[in-house]
Structures are given as structure tokens and as C-alpha cells.
Amino acid sequence: LLLANDAAESRMDQEFRLHIELETEKLMREHNLAPAEARRRALAAFGGVENHKQALREGRGFGWLRGLSLDVKLAVRLLARYPVLTLVGGVAMAFGIAAGVGAFAFRMLLVDPVIPLDEGSRIVGVRYWHASRNEPVQPTAYDIDMWRDELARIEDVSGFTSFFRNVITPDGRSEIESVAAMSPSAFRVARVSPLLGRTLLDADALPDAPLVVVIGHDIWKRLFSADAGVVGRTVRLGREQATVVGVMPEGFTFPAAHNLWVPLSDRAGVEKGSGLWVFGRLARNASRAAAQAELSAIGARLAASSRDTHEHLRPQLVPYTWLLFDPLDPDIWYGLTIGNIFFVMLLLLVSANVALLMLARAASRESELAVRSALGAGRARLVAQLFVEALVLAGLAVGVGLAGARFALASLLANVETNRGWLPFWASDSLTTTTVIYAGGLALLTAAIVGIVPALKVTGRGLHDRLRQSTAGGGGYRFGGVWTAVIAAQVAATLMFPAAAFIFHDFVVAGQTRDVGFAASRYVSARLELDRDRVPGAPLEATDDALRMRMGRTFATLEARFSADAQVDGLTFADRLPATQHPRWRIEIEDEPSPADAASRLAVSSASIALNYFDVIGAPVRAGRAFSAADLASEPRVAIVNESFVGTVLGGRNPLGRRVRRAARAQDTPGPWLEIVGVVKDLGMSPEAAGLYRPASPETASVIQLVLGVKGDPQSLTSRLRAMASEVEPALQLHDIMPLDQAGASGWNDSQYIARLMTVLSAIALLLSLTAIYSVTAFTISRRTREIGIRVALGADRRRVIAVILRRPLMQVGFGLAAGAVMVTLTFTGLYETTPTLSELFLIAVYAVIMVAVCLLACVVPARRALRVEPARALTVDG
Amino acid sequence: VSSRPPVDALRGSLDLLILKTLSLEAMHGWGISQRVQQMSSGEFAMNQGSLYPALQRLEKSGLITSAWDISDNNRQARYYRISAAGRRALEKEVASWRKFAATLDAVLRTT
């Protein structure tokens, strides 16, 4: 537009020049005038050149644009004139925009991410929706075969499943890796060529084909030192030998976060009937709707013909990423919604802040606005100008906000990767066009709130009356009741946000540093798993039984091998580690009617442990007896409880010989009666401190968390553990090897991240709020300079004057503090179900004092300035 | 009494004069101003620059078009040309002007 404007200007100049030259020449020719005189007359005949230019410019129809550019110039000049307000307002907006955009970008990443593959948006997922249970159901290899034959609008229908395997190189290096057993056609869906060798072929998936594997760039570098001759070598995947046939390029971790690909076949240990993630590529020119229609037709036919298996199954086309993260899943949806509400609240808080600042500024320019209005500027024109000012500020803020959002997103993803150990390949911190557009929209919205609302308020009815007053020496704009409420709300929110963050932080730290009752740093823990090998032709339960038996045998060998190591000082296991979350049981006590307060009193934590558990961690049974081998003979009928159990559940009565059981839940029978045979001290159970232990063997435990006593440096042992385990059994996987005192804390990583995030956000919000409260209070006081002058001139005592001035701001802050205190109390009781500790109360009090101090400072500084001014001069002050 | 018409009347008739001038041939701005002066025998004394807003107005309403070309003495000039719509407007304006002038004349005679 500006370019077009320039071009039009230069054409106009050229045309005028030619006219004047021709006229000059004519005058010289016909009247024999000297060139200078001829030119003078030509110019006179033409009339005012600039006037005509202006007429043409206006005629060109971009008048509003020049008005706008004038507004922009004015806005920039004003922003530069009030640097502090600009800085605070800009930072506040940038912060708000960053928070809003960050939340939006994260949401987009979950709901509609960009898939970084060739025409990635045409890769779609296919799943069943169970019409009566209302939940997704995974299709099987049979479904894939059928769809591949019948679907014309989805090509290369493929499936994958994922499991862990020990990857053991010929030189004995061992790592646990996530393996994708995947249809060879999936490589065609991804459209990525291998770096070395080949990808999987359809022939590799035939039942008697030898096992082959394609490895990722990462593994190629780490386990094979980027050896160019790796193709053709063998590698062990658990108990199987596989031949490496190809290496994929860097960054390829399709279908989710994988580095190893084997064909989807019986040979790779995948049952034909087990559930798979299914996907394909939309055929050329096929729309999603058309593909869904085709799928539905096949589904309807199948539901009629195979009633026993497919009656309730409705095939459903979904975005590819929804296979792994379904944003409609109630849990994810809930989390997203809560997160969004938090950020919207934050944005509102920030907007209110900036609006206050802008109102203060707009009010201070009231005389200017009134004069302009008197000179004929319409209200719309004035509001537009203030809006443009806010927009310029918002424009600056958007740049900073986008950078901030990107930083926040990167940090969030890094946190997820650290805690979960992996990130799907489409998780990227780069902001999409949609996100940038959203940021622009947010900036417009912010500018509208921040610019238009105060502008309407200031330019509203009474502007001229106030102009008359202010030129006559009266008041000018006053902050009315609405703004008192806004300031009070601001104070309350400012009190609540950091308090909530602080308390949550405390809560997390307490959880992380929970006393487990023994020297946990002297132990190392790891989760033990075995490859789930297929038993050909056997039903699933047989495979599970075989797995349990094998686990029992393997554990015995492992125990012997580890115990022989000079650094190992005892070995045991439990299904839950101390300081981590345990299953929560509601229990019944035999011969005891459930009392009214049963709900809270009879909730306990539960764990299954090895017979030697208490001996190995050095916490012998304090009363009664330990578990013995006889307790495992049949289904366990015994339990050992901790001291909290005795205290809270039994009220200190003797527990030995009493029988307890898990209470029946909604549609469930109660558990078997368990006789309490012993008592131990509390060993860091949560969520309930009261807990009971049941005996377990490696065959019966649902999860095996290995606990090893360590002599000397734990680090030197952990680095050897995996290799030692692989020697015993290649199919044995050791997950999450770490010192036992960190195992508890690792469960809190997410909470810790959220606590940190809340702290940072609250700190910024706090700073902004304090600045806004300061500016607005200081501003309103400085508007009363005249009044102060008059009071002093009339002989008022200075202290009395200050008292009068302080009354209103202090009341505002007082209201806010009271409301904030109520909200903090509600947060405590509602969210954390605790009462604040003494130190927390003290900190909140300190915090309130700081806020009052800021308010006082904001009152006193301008008030002192006003008092120092000579009364006669104060009277001349505008406003 | 000056023979000059009042300014408003001049402004209204300027468009008519321009259209009339351009109905003979395409011209650049200075040429038009010369021709207007010539045709009105110097009676319409006005700022030559006032021509350009009128040209812009006429072009905007589609009665004339303009294009850059080389003039007789080899200079870049913007040539204005009357459009079909312009010719129709000219005919209509001329007719209504004649009628108006005749009516005015008749009124003046009777009084």
C-alpha cells in the first residue's frame, strides 16, 4: 500500500512538472519572457502546487491511511515519552501473549500437530469405536488385511505395535530400546528412504522369513559407532538374532519415537489377534469424508455378517496422532481444559493490569483529548487513536511474546522428554502459521481491551464538562467504583497466585523429601521385566503363565548372580518402591461394623513384597513375625501392617491376630480375609501413611521393583547392572535404574515442573501487579496536587493531609487483601486438603505487608512531592 | 459587472468542458488547459492546477481513462482519453445544459 502510495506521488509530481514546463515554454515563446519570469508566471497560473497535490491525495482515497500513519507516529512518540509505562505495559502484554500463545501451541500440538513427513497431513489413523462401551478399540492384523484389500481411498493400510527389547551387540553392549513391529508398507506411508541398505519388504513379514531389523540413526551411532558396513551384521533383540538390513536417516523415529523396526509378524512375537495401531495414507484426490464413508460401508457390512466380533465396532478415521494421544480422551481433555482456564485467568489478570495503566495514561491526557474533541474530532476518531496506541504496544509485545511462547514450549517438551524418556517425532517447538495468526488475534484483542475500554471511559459523556472544570481548575477524571473493584481484585489475585504457587511448591518438596525410615541412598532400584515371548498357537493366558514361570526361574538365577557380586549387599523386591504412589485400598475389619467416619479412616496404602524385604532394607518387624515361605504356599492369607495403620485404623489397639480385607467396590467382590501377623515401622508409603504389606514371589508379583543394597559407590554398580542381567538372560530388561532415594522423587518430576512453572508465572504476575498498583495509586494521588495545595494553603496540618489522601488507596488494598486471604484459605482447604503451616502463614503475612508497603510508597512519594510544592504553584497545576 | 461566472457554476461546467475537449482527441493535462482557455476565449480564468482534481474525479467515475505516453516533443506525459461512458455522459450533460440554459434564458426574458 505504501509502495503504491509512493508511485502515485511520483507520477503526480511528474505530471505537474511537465505542465509547468510546457506553460513556461509557451510564455517564453509567445511573450518573449526570460525563463525565470516565465516560470514564475507559469507557477502563478497553475495555482498553489501543494494545494492541488493535497486535493489529489485526498481524492486518491487513502485518507484514512494517512490518518492511521499519523496515529501510529503519534503513538510511537507517546510510547517513547512515557518509557516506564511503555515498558511495564509492553512486558505485561508480552507475558500475557506468551502465556496464551504457549497454551494454544501446546494444545495444537496435541489436537492438530503438523506431521513432519512428505504430505504428512494425508496420513490418517484408523480405529474402531465401540458403540456400546463408548471407547476406542484397536483393530487387529485381520482388519488390516481386509481394509488393505477393500479400501480404495486409503492406501498402504499398515499397523504397528511397540515393545521393549534388550538390544545386545556382538561385543556385549546392551541397551533397552523401544521396538516397533510394523507392516513393511508403513515405510511407504512415511515416504522416507533409508540412509543405508533397505527398509522392510513385504517378504520379510512372511511366517518363515528370517528375522530382520532396520535400525535408527541414533542406535547406529551409539551401538555400532556409525559403521558403514553394518548392513548384514546381526544383533540380538532379547533372545532372538536379527539381521540388520538398513539404517534410517537422522531424525526418523516414525511411527512415534522408535529407533528399531521389525516386520509385523508372528516371528517378531506379535499375535495375529492382538490390537494394533492402524494407519494409512489418503489416496490421491480422496477426501477424509469420502474415506470415512468407504470405511463406514465396510464396517456396516461386517457388523451384520460377523455379529459376534464386530457388532458394536464402528471403524473411525482419525488424525494420525490421535492414535497415540487422543485429545478427546476424558483425562487429557480435562487436563487441557484446566490448563486453558488457568491461562485465560492469567491473561485476564494481565489485561486488567495493562488496562489500568492505560486508563491512568488516558486520564492524564484528558485535557488534550477534550481540546481535540472541541476542535471537531469525533469520539470514534479519539477512540481509534487510543486503540492504535494500544495496538502499537501490542505489536511490540507480540514479537517478544512469540519468542517467550517458543521458549516455554521448548522447555515443556524438554521436561516431558526427561520425565518420560521419549517424545513423539511430531513434537516440535517451532510455532506454526496458525499459532502466529492466533498471536496476532490475541494482540488485537488485548489492544481492544487495553485501548478501547479506557478510551470509551475517558471520552464518554462529561468529557466537555470535565474540560471546563479542569481548565477552570477543578478535578478532571476520577477513578470510580468500578476501578476500585478492579484494583481490589488485582490485589486479591496478586495475593492468591503466588500463595497458591508457593503452597503447591511446598507440597511437592515435602513429597520429594518424604522420610522413608531407612537409608535409601544406600540402595539401588530398577524395574524388572521379561520379553513377552509368544508361545506358538497357545492362548494368551498360557503365554502369561509361561511368562510368570520363566520370571520365577530367571529371578532365582539373577539373585544368585547379583549376590555373588562384591558390591551387592542384599537383594529383594516389592511391587511399589517406598516414597512412590501405592495402590489405595478401602478396607474392612472383621467383627467391626463400619463406623461413620470409615471413608477416611479405612483407606490404606498397599504393597506386595518379597519375604526378605524388611531384612534387606534393615527395618525388622517390631511386633509379631516376618513373612515366611509357608505364607506363599497358596493364595496369601496374611499381612503385615505399619505403625500408622495401628494408630489411625485401629486406634492403637493390638493388631496381631485381627483380620482385614479389601472392601467390595461398586461391582466387585471383597478381597480375601488377611490375618495381621506383624507390625513394622512406617516406610514411606503414600498416598496414605497407613499401609499393609502382603507377601509375594517373583511369579505372583504384578510388577517387580528390584531393590539392591550397595557397598561403596552406587554409580559404579548401576553402570554394570544391565550387562550382568543380560549375561543371565538376554530377555531380561532392567528399566529405570537409579538410587532408591531418587525413585520417590522421580514420581514428582511433573509436579515439580508445574510448581516451578507456577512460581515463575506468579512471580512475573506479582511484579506486574505491584507495578500497576503503584502506578495507578501514584497517578491518582498526583492528580490531587491542587487539592493538597489548597489544603496546605488553608493551613491544614501535613499529617492530616496525608491521612486524608491515604484513606482511599489503603481501603482498596485492604479490601483486596481480605478477599485474597479468603481465596487462599479456600485454596488450602479445597485443593490441598491441608491447613497452612506456621511458616507458610508467616510468609503470606510478610507478603501482605510488602503489598501494603508498595501501596504506601505509591501514596507517599507523590504526596510528598505535592506537599513540597508551594501552595500558589500547586494551584496552577493542571487537574 | 464582471462577465465571469460564479465559481460554483465554473466547477460544474469544468467537467463538461473537459469531456468536450477530450471528445475530439486524447490530450495531456496542459493541452486540456490550453484548449479550455481557448474554447472559453479566456473567460474561464482559473488556476490551471484545478484541472487535475477534476481529471482525477472523472477518471474515478469511469468517464475518462488515462495512460502514459510520449508527447510530440518527446516527453513522458499522461494522456487522458474519453471513455464510452464519458461520451454518453457528455451527450446527456450537453442536452440538459442546453435545456437548463434555455429555461434560464426564458425566465430572464419574462422578468
PDB file of C-alpha atoms in Angstrom, chain A residues 21-34 38, chain B residues 30 34 73 75:
ATOM      1  CA  GLU A  21       7.463  23.307 -18.113  1.00  0.00           C
ATOM      2  CA  LEU A  22       5.095  23.399 -21.095  1.00  0.00           C
ATOM      3  CA  GLU A  23       3.423  26.540 -19.755  1.00  0.00           C
ATOM      4  CA  THR A  24       6.821  28.157 -19.136  1.00  0.00           C
ATOM      5  CA  GLU A  25       7.937  27.383 -22.682  1.00  0.00           C
ATOM      6  CA  LYS A  26       4.704  28.775 -24.082  1.00  0.00           C
ATOM      7  CA  LEU A  27       5.086  32.012 -22.134  1.00  0.00           C
ATOM      8  CA  MET A  28       8.714  32.338 -23.268  1.00  0.00           C
ATOM      9  CA  ARG A  29       7.669  31.722 -26.850  1.00  0.00           C
ATOM     10  CA  GLU A  30       4.594  33.903 -27.034  1.00  0.00           C
ATOM     11  CA  HIS A  31       5.531  36.708 -24.671  1.00  0.00           C
ATOM     12  CA  ASN A  32       9.309  36.686 -25.067  1.00  0.00           C
ATOM     13  CA  LEU A  33       9.815  36.363 -21.338  1.00  0.00           C
ATOM     14  CA  ALA A  34      13.046  35.445 -19.612  1.00  0.00           C
ATOM     15  CA  ALA A  38       8.124  32.776 -17.449  1.00  0.00           C
TER      16      ALA A  38
ATOM     17  CA  TRP B  30      -1.516  21.124 -20.129  1.00  0.00           C
ATOM     18  CA  GLN B  34      -4.900  25.400 -23.201  1.00  0.00           C
ATOM     19  CA  ASN B  73       8.239  16.863 -28.309  1.00  0.00           C
ATOM     20  CA  ARG B  75       8.470  13.847 -23.282  1.00  0.00           C
TER      21      ARG B  75
END
